[in-house]
Tab-separated table of C-alpha atoms in Angstrom:
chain	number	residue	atom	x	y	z
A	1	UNK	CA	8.484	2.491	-10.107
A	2	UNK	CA	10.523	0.505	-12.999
A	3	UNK	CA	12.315	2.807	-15.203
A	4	UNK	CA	11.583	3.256	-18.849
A	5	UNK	CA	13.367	0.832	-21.099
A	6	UNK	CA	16.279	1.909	-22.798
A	7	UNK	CA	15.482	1.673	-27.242
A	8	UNK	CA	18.528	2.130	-29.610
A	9	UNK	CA	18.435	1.278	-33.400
A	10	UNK	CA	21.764	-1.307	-33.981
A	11	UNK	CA	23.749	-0.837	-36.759
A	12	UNK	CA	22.895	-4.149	-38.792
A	13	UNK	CA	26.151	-5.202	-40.321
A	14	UNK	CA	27.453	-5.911	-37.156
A	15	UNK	CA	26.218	-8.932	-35.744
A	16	UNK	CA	23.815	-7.891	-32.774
A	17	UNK	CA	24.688	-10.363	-30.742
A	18	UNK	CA	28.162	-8.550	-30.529
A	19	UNK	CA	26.901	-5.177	-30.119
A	20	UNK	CA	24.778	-6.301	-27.005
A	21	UNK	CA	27.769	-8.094	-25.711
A	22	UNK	CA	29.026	-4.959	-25.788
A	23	UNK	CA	27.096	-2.518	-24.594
A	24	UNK	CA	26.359	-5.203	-21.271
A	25	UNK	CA	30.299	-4.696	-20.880
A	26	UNK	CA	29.923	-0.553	-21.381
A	27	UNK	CA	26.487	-0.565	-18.840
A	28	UNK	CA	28.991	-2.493	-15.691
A	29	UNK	CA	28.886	-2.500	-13.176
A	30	UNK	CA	25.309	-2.863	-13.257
A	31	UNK	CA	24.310	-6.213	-14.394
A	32	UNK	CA	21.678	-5.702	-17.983
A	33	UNK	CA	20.964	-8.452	-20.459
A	34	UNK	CA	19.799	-6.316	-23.246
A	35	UNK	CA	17.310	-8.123	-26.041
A	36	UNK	CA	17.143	-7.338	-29.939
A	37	UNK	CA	13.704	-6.970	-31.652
A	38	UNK	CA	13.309	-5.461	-34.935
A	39	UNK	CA	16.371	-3.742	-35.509
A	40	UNK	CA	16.592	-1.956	-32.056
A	41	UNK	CA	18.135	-2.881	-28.864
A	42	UNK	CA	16.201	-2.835	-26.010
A	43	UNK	CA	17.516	-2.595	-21.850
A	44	UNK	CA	13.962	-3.476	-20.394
A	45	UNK	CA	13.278	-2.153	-16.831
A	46	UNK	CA	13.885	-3.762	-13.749
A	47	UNK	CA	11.022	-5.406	-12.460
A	48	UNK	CA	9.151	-4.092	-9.481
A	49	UNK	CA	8.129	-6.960	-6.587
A	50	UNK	CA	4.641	-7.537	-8.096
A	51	UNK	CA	6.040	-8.119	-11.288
A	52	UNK	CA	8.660	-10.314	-9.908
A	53	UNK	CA	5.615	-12.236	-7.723
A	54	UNK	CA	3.268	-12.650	-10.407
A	55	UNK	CA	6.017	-14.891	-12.382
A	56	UNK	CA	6.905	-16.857	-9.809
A	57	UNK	CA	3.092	-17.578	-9.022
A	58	UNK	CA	2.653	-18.093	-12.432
A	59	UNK	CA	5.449	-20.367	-12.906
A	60	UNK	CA	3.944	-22.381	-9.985
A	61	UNK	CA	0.710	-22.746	-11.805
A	62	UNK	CA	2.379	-24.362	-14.538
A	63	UNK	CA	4.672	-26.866	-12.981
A	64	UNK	CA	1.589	-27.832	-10.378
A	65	UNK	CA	-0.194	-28.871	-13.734
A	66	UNK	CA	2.646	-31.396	-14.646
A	67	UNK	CA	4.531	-28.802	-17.151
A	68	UNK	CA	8.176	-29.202	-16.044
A	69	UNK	CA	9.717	-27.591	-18.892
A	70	UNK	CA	8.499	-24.209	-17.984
A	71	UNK	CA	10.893	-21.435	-16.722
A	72	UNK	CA	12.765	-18.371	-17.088
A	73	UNK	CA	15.610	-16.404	-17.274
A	74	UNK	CA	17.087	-18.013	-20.698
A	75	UNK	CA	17.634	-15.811	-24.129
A	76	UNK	CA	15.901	-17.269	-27.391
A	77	UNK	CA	17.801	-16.371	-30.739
A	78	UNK	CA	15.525	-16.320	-34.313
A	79	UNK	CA	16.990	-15.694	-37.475
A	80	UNK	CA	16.210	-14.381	-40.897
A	81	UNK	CA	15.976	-16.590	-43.610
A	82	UNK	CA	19.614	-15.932	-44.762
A	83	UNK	CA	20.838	-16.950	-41.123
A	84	UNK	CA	21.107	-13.132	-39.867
A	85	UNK	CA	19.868	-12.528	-36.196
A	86	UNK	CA	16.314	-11.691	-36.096
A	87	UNK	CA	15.263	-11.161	-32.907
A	88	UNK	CA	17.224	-11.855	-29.297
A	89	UNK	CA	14.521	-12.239	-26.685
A	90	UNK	CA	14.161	-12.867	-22.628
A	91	UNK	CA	10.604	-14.140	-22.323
A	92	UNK	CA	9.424	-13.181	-18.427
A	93	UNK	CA	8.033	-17.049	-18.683
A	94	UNK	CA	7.708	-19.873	-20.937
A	95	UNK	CA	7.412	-24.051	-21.549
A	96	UNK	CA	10.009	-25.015	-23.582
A	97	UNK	CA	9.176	-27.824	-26.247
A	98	UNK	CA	11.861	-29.971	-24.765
A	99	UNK	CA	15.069	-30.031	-22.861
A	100	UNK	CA	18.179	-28.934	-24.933
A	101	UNK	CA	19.797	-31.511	-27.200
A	102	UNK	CA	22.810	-31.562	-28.496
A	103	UNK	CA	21.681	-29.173	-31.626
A	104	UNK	CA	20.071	-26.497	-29.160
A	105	UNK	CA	23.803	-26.592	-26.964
A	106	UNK	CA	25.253	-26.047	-30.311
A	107	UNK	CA	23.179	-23.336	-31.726
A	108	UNK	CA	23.684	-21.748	-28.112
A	109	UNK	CA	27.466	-22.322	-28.482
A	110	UNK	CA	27.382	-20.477	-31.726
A	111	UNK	CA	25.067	-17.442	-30.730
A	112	UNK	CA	27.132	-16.829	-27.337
A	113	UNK	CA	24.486	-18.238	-25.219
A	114	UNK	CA	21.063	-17.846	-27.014
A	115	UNK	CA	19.623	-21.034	-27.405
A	116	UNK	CA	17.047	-21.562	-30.543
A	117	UNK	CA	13.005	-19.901	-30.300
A	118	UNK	CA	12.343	-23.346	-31.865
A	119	UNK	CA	12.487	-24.518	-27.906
A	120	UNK	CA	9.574	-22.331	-27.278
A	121	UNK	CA	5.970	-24.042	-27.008
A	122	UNK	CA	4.386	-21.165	-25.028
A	123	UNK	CA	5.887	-17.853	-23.851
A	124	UNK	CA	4.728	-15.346	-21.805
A	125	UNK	CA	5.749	-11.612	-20.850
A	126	UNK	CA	4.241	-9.249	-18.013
A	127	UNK	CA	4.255	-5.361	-18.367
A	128	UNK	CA	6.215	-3.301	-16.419
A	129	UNK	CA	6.839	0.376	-17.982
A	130	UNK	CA	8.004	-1.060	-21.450
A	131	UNK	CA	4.039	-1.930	-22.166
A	132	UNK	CA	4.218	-1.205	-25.584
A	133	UNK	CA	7.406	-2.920	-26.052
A	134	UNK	CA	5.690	-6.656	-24.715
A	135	UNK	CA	2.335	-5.643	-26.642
A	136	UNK	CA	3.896	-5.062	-29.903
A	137	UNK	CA	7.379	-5.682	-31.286
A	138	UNK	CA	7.654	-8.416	-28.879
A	139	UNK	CA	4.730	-9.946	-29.716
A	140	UNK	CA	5.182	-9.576	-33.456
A	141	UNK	CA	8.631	-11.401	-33.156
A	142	UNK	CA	7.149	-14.016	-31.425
A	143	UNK	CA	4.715	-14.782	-34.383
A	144	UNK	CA	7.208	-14.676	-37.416
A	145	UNK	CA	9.084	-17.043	-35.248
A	146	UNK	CA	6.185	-19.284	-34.670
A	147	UNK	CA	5.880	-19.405	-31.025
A	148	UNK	CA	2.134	-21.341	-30.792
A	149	UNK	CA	0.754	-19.307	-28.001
A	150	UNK	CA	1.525	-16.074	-26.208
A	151	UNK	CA	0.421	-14.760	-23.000
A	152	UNK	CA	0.507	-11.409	-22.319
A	153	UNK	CA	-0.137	-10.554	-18.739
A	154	UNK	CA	-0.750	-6.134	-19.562
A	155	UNK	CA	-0.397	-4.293	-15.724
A	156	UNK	CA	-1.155	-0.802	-18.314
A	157	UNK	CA	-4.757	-2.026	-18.480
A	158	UNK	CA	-5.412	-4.468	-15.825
A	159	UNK	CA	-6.058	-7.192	-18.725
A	160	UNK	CA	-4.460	-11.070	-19.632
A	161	UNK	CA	-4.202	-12.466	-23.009
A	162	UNK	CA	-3.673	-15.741	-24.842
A	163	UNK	CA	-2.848	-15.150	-28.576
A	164	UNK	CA	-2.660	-18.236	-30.910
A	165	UNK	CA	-2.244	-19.243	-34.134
A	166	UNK	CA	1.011	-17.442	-35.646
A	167	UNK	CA	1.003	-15.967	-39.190
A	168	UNK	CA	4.033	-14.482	-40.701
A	169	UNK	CA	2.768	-12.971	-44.385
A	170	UNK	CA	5.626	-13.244	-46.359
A	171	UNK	CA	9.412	-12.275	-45.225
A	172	UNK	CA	8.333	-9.282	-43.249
A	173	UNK	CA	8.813	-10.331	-39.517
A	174	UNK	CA	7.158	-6.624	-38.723
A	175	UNK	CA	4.268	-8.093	-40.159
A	176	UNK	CA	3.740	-11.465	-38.085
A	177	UNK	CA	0.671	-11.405	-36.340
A	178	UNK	CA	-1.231	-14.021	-34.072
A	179	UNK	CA	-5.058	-14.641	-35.334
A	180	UNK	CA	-6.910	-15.791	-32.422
A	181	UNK	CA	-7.057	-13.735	-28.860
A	182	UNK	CA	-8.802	-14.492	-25.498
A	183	UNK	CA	-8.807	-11.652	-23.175
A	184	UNK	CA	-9.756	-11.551	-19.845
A	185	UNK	CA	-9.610	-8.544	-16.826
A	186	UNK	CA	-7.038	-9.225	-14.260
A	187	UNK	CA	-8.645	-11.656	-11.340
A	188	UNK	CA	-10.686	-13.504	-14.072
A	189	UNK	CA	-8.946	-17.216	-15.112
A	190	UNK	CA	-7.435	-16.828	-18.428
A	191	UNK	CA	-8.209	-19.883	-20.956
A	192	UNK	CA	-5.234	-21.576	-22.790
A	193	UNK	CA	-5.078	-24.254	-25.394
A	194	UNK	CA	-4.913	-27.916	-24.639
A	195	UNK	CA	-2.898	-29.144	-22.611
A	196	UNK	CA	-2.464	-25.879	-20.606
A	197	UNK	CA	-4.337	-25.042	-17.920
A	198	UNK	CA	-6.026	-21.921	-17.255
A	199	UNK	CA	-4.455	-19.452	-15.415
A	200	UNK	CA	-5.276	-17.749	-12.297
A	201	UNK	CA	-4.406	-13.822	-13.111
A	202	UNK	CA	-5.585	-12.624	-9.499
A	203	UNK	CA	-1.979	-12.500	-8.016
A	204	UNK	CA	-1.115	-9.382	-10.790
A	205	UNK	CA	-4.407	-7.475	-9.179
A	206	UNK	CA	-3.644	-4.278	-7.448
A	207	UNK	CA	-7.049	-3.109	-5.538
């Protein structure tokens, strides 16, 4: 079993980019890469071997269909409007708009190694025990950044989504939403937008 993710409010005057530095440093010797979403740091669990499988299948899926951008592993940075960090996110998956110019290895210079969300055309995440964590803050952040299409592969009730179609109502980033949602049960092909192709969710089934 993954353990529960570790929440914490951060104290916004300090950067949070800092404080996760530091609390990675204060949480050796085992390795973390904390993420930021909404004014709380977050330690997500480790992931179990199914959750670890389904990925890589998944990641398979999309590079067999000719998407060579996709991957995983990296940390996306979005700010506020005044330039203050947003949100610092590890997507479990995604296809990255295009391969890092010289403006993304700046930006990622300047944020300590979080390139841009910009980069993002499609991200995914897969439950483990921080459900709520993927099904809400995360995917809230991931709209008020305007990330065209999340996938949400949700272990908790055996079900995939593809949410499209971003809106971020005003300045509130806890108020981003995405207005369009397939859904499908685990072992059924999940439909995405052009170019995409649909997925095949049967490697997260468990019976």
């Amino acid at each position: 079993m993954s353990a529960e993710p570790i929440m914490e409010p951060v104290m916004t005057q300090v950067d949070p980019i800092d404080l996760l530095i530091a609390f990675e440093k204060a949480a050796s010797p085992m390795p973390i890469r904390a993420e930021y979403i909404e004014e709380t740091g977050i330690v997500p669990p480790q992931p179990d071997e199914e959750h670890s499988d389904g990925i890589a299948q998944l990641f398979l899926q999309f590079n067999g269909a000719g998407f060579h951008l996709v991957g995983f592993g990296m940390g996306f940075h979005a700010a506020q409007e005044d330039g203050r960090t947003a949100a610092l996110v590890i997507p479990d998956f995604y296809v990255r708009r295009r391969k890092a110019t010289e403006w993304d290895e700046a930006h990622s210079k300047a944020h300590k190694g979080w390139y841009s969300m910009d980069m993002l055309a499609l991200v995914g995440e897969v439950t483990s025990s921080n459900h709520w964590a993927d099904t809400s803050p995360k995917l809230r952040a991931y709209a008020a950044a305007a990330v065209p299409v999340y996938v949400l592969i949700n272990r908790h009730t055996a079900t995939a989504h593809c949410h499209t179609g971003p809106v971020l109502p005003g300045e509130d980033a806890a108020k981003a939403y995405y207005s369009e949602e397939d859904k499908v049960d685990l072992g059924a092909p999940l439909p995405l937008p052009a170019p995409y192709p649909a997925l095949d969710t049967t490697p997260f089934r468990t019976d």
